[in-house]
């Protein structure tokens, strides 16, 4: 597994680099934004946001290994993961209202504090302390995916009065570098876990200075902003009406809940499947992120002027790839007949599918769900998503270790077949819907290429 992991990492990285270079060469020259005020504003945002993302990714490869290192049983580890998922959904429901009330800048600083405390709890072997850490991690995740984006959009439009058309360029670049940071974080986690002498807790300790620096830069360079709060009950009621009145929204929410709940379970299962065979966890994680980056690059190429495939087609392809991969895993994890290399390949395919899925789903959500109702609808999406993931992990907790992993992959295969049926239903509904097609590249509004 050691050689396989390194070879896969190098091969995927080379593929990503080759695709990005060819895409850049094929791209027609565009006008680059030369507004110094905008570039400085964007840099101030990226400095804080990328540090926060790097600290988040740095912890991912060794979370399961850390709990295993403390001699917890798999069922106990599953409950820790369930606690994290439950806190994510609970805090996620109120995160937008909390951020608007507290202030976006203060919320970002709060993120750095709560996530630092979460990392510090990993130094303890006490189960209750680790449960508290998982709850803090859920709050931090909710803040990471709400406060930073809300702060940027408000500052961009309200304070600096930059054109709204420039916002997608900022977040497109952030999404690309987020993948790059994830790849680098896996290698860094492998290095610090091996060299710091602290074992699996080392990446969590290394994340604390990054979080402290992110909070300090936000305090120094960012201004505060607030927004008018919309009542939580009104937000959810509006989201539910939108969900029930539009079949496209309902089907899209079904696909998201089924697909992403399986991904949550995959996040839990990959370490116990590969770690017993000597896999370098940091390099394996970087390989996963490189596969996801490859999928994102393929998405951009597939939807370009040359090929002009539609996000609906790529969403269907992503679901099909995951169904195939999970069927592979039901055989490669058979007790007594384990094939770690085959499992690793299946995991890479799942990550490749994620690289196709997330931009496709993001595009379709923007087109199908009215902007004013997106927060409410996404709240209703999150509840079944996390509920399914929690139930899946609790089923694993109650199952026999030798067959439990294979049974979980079998259950996930059935769930993804249901997601595939929902995709077929959505495809039937939107087959002639021009609104859900990528517009022709000609005549697009100008956005700065940065």
Coordinates of N, CA, C and O in Angstrom, one line a residue, residues 168-232:
X168 N -18.2 36.0 -8.4 CA -18.0 34.6 -8.8 C -16.5 34.3 -9.1 O -16.0 33.2 -8.8
X169 N -15.8 35.3 -9.6 CA -14.4 35.1 -9.9 C -13.6 34.9 -8.6 O -12.7 34.0 -8.6
X170 N -13.9 35.6 -7.6 CA -13.2 35.4 -6.3 C -13.5 34.0 -5.7 O -12.5 33.4 -5.3
X171 N -14.7 33.6 -5.8 CA -15.0 32.3 -5.2 C -14.6 31.1 -6.1 O -14.3 30.0 -5.5
X172 N -14.5 31.3 -7.4 CA -14.0 30.3 -8.3 C -12.5 30.0 -8.0 O -12.1 28.9 -7.9
X173 N -11.8 31.2 -7.8 CA -10.4 31.0 -7.5 C -10.2 30.4 -6.1 O -9.3 29.6 -5.9
X174 N -11.1 30.8 -5.1 CA -11.0 30.2 -3.8 C -11.2 28.7 -3.8 O -10.6 28.0 -3.1
X175 N -12.2 28.3 -4.6 CA -12.5 26.9 -4.7 C -11.3 26.1 -5.3 O -11.0 25.0 -4.8
X176 N -10.7 26.6 -6.3 CA -9.5 25.9 -6.8 C -8.4 25.8 -5.8 O -7.8 24.7 -5.6
X177 N -8.1 26.9 -5.1 CA -7.0 26.9 -4.1 C -7.4 26.1 -2.9 O -6.5 25.6 -2.2
X178 N -8.7 26.0 -2.6 CA -9.1 25.1 -1.5 C -8.7 23.7 -1.8 O -8.2 23.0 -0.9
X179 N -8.9 23.2 -3.1 CA -8.4 21.9 -3.4 C -6.9 21.7 -3.3 O -6.4 20.7 -2.8
X180 N -6.2 22.7 -3.7 CA -4.7 22.7 -3.6 C -4.3 22.6 -2.2 O -3.4 21.9 -1.8
X181 N -4.9 23.5 -1.3 CA -4.6 23.5 0.1 C -4.9 22.1 0.7 O -4.1 21.6 1.6
X182 N -5.9 21.4 0.3 CA -6.2 20.1 0.8 C -5.2 19.1 0.5 O -4.8 18.3 1.3
X183 N -4.7 19.2 -0.8 CA -3.6 18.3 -1.2 C -2.3 18.5 -0.4 O -1.7 17.6 0.2
X184 N -2.0 19.8 -0.2 CA -0.8 20.1 0.6 C -0.9 19.7 2.0 O 0.0 19.3 2.7
X185 N -2.2 19.9 2.6 CA -2.4 19.6 4.0 C -2.2 18.2 4.3 O -1.7 17.8 5.4
X186 N -2.6 17.3 3.4 CA -2.4 15.9 3.6 C -0.9 15.5 3.7 O -0.5 14.8 4.6
X187 N -0.1 16.1 2.8 CA 1.4 15.9 2.9 C 1.9 16.4 4.2 O 2.8 15.8 4.9
X188 N 1.5 17.6 4.6 CA 1.9 18.3 5.8 C 1.5 17.5 7.0 O 2.3 17.3 8.0
X189 N 0.3 16.9 7.0 CA -0.1 16.1 8.2 C 0.7 14.9 8.3 O 1.1 14.5 9.4
X190 N 1.1 14.2 7.2 CA 1.9 13.1 7.2 C 3.3 13.4 7.8 O 3.9 12.7 8.6
X191 N 3.8 14.6 7.4 CA 5.1 15.0 7.8 C 5.2 15.3 9.3 O 6.0 14.8 10.0
X192 N 4.2 16.1 9.8 CA 4.2 16.4 11.2 C 3.9 15.2 12.1 O 4.5 15.1 13.2
X193 N 3.1 14.3 11.6 CA 2.7 13.1 12.4 C 4.0 12.2 12.6 O 4.1 11.5 13.6
X194 N 4.8 12.3 11.5 CA 6.1 11.5 11.6 C 7.2 12.1 12.3 O 8.0 11.4 12.9
X195 N 7.3 13.5 12.2 CA 8.5 14.2 12.7 C 8.4 14.9 14.0 O 9.4 15.1 14.7
X196 N 7.2 15.2 14.4 CA 7.0 16.0 15.6 C 7.1 15.1 16.9 O 7.3 15.7 18.0
X197 N 7.0 13.8 16.7 CA 7.1 12.9 17.9 C 5.9 12.9 18.7 O 5.9 12.3 19.8
X198 N 4.8 13.5 18.2 CA 3.5 13.4 19.0 C 2.5 12.4 18.5 O 1.4 12.2 19.0
X199 N 2.8 11.8 17.3 CA 1.9 10.8 16.8 C 0.7 11.4 16.1 O 0.8 12.6 15.6
X200 N -0.4 10.8 16.1 CA -1.6 11.3 15.4 C -2.1 12.6 15.9 O -2.9 13.3 15.2
X201 N -1.8 13.0 17.1 CA -2.3 14.3 17.6 C -1.5 15.5 17.0 O -2.0 16.7 17.1
X202 N -0.3 15.3 16.4 CA 0.5 16.3 15.9 C -0.2 17.3 14.9 O 0.0 18.5 15.0
X203 N -1.0 16.8 13.9 CA -1.6 17.7 12.9 C -2.6 18.6 13.7 O -2.8 19.8 13.2
X204 N -3.2 18.2 14.7 CA -4.2 19.1 15.5 C -3.4 20.2 16.2 O -3.9 21.3 16.3
X205 N -2.3 19.8 16.7 CA -1.4 20.8 17.4 C -0.9 21.8 16.4 O -0.9 23.1 16.6
X206 N -0.5 21.3 15.2 CA 0.0 22.2 14.1 C -1.1 23.1 13.6 O -0.7 24.2 13.0
X207 N -2.3 22.8 13.7 CA -3.4 23.6 13.2 C -3.7 24.8 14.0 O -4.2 25.9 13.5
X208 N -3.3 24.8 15.3 CA -3.6 25.9 16.2 C -3.0 27.2 15.8 O -3.6 28.3 15.8
X209 N -1.7 27.2 15.5 CA -1.1 28.5 15.1 C -1.7 29.1 13.8 O -1.8 30.3 13.7
X210 N -2.1 28.2 12.9 CA -2.8 28.7 11.7 C -4.1 29.4 12.0 O -4.5 30.5 11.5
X211 N -4.9 28.8 13.0 CA -6.1 29.4 13.4 C -5.9 30.7 14.1 O -6.7 31.7 13.9
X212 N -4.9 30.7 15.0 CA -4.6 32.0 15.7 C -4.2 33.1 14.8 O -4.6 34.2 14.9
X213 N -3.4 32.8 13.8 CA -3.0 33.8 12.8 C -4.2 34.3 12.0 O -4.3 35.5 11.7
X214 N -5.1 33.3 11.6 CA -6.3 33.7 10.9 C -7.2 34.7 11.7 O -7.6 35.7 11.2
X215 N -7.4 34.4 13.0 CA -8.1 35.3 13.8 C -7.5 36.6 14.0 O -8.1 37.7 14.0
X216 N -6.1 36.6 14.2 CA -5.4 37.9 14.3 C -5.5 38.8 13.1 O -5.7 40.0 13.2
X217 N -5.4 38.2 11.9 CA -5.4 38.9 10.6 C -6.8 39.5 10.4 O -7.0 40.6 9.9
X218 N -7.9 38.7 10.8 CA -9.2 39.2 10.7 C -9.5 40.4 11.6 O -10.1 41.4 11.2
X219 N -8.9 40.3 12.8 CA -9.1 41.4 13.7 C -8.4 42.7 13.2 O -8.9 43.8 13.4
X220 N -7.2 42.5 12.6 CA -6.4 43.7 12.2 C -6.9 44.3 10.9 O -6.9 45.5 10.7
X221 N -7.3 43.4 9.9 CA -7.5 43.9 8.6 C -9.0 44.0 8.1 O -9.3 44.7 7.2
X222 N -9.9 43.4 8.8 CA -11.3 43.4 8.4 C -12.1 44.4 9.2 O -11.9 44.6 10.4
X223 N -13.1 44.9 8.5 CA -14.1 45.7 9.1 C -15.3 44.9 9.5 O -15.5 43.7 9.0
X224 N -16.1 45.4 10.4 CA -17.3 44.6 10.9 C -18.5 44.9 10.0 O -18.6 46.0 9.5
X225 N -19.3 43.9 9.8 CA -20.6 44.2 9.1 C -21.7 43.3 9.7 O -21.4 42.2 10.2
X226 N -22.9 43.7 9.6 CA -24.1 43.0 10.1 C -25.1 43.0 9.0 O -24.9 43.6 7.9
X227 N -26.2 42.2 9.2 CA -27.3 42.2 8.3 C -28.6 42.1 9.1 O -28.6 41.6 10.2
X228 N -29.6 42.5 8.4 CA -30.9 42.3 9.1 C -31.3 40.9 9.2 O -31.1 40.1 8.2
X229 N -31.7 40.5 10.4 CA -32.0 39.1 10.6 C -33.4 38.7 10.1 O -34.4 39.5 10.3
X230 N -33.6 37.6 9.5 CA -34.9 37.1 9.1 C -35.2 36.0 10.1 O -34.4 35.2 10.4
X231 N -36.4 36.0 10.6 CA -36.8 35.0 11.7 C -36.5 33.6 11.2 O -36.9 33.3 10.0
X232 N -36.0 32.8 12.0 CA -35.6 31.4 11.7 C -36.9 30.7 11.2 O -36.8 29.9 10.2

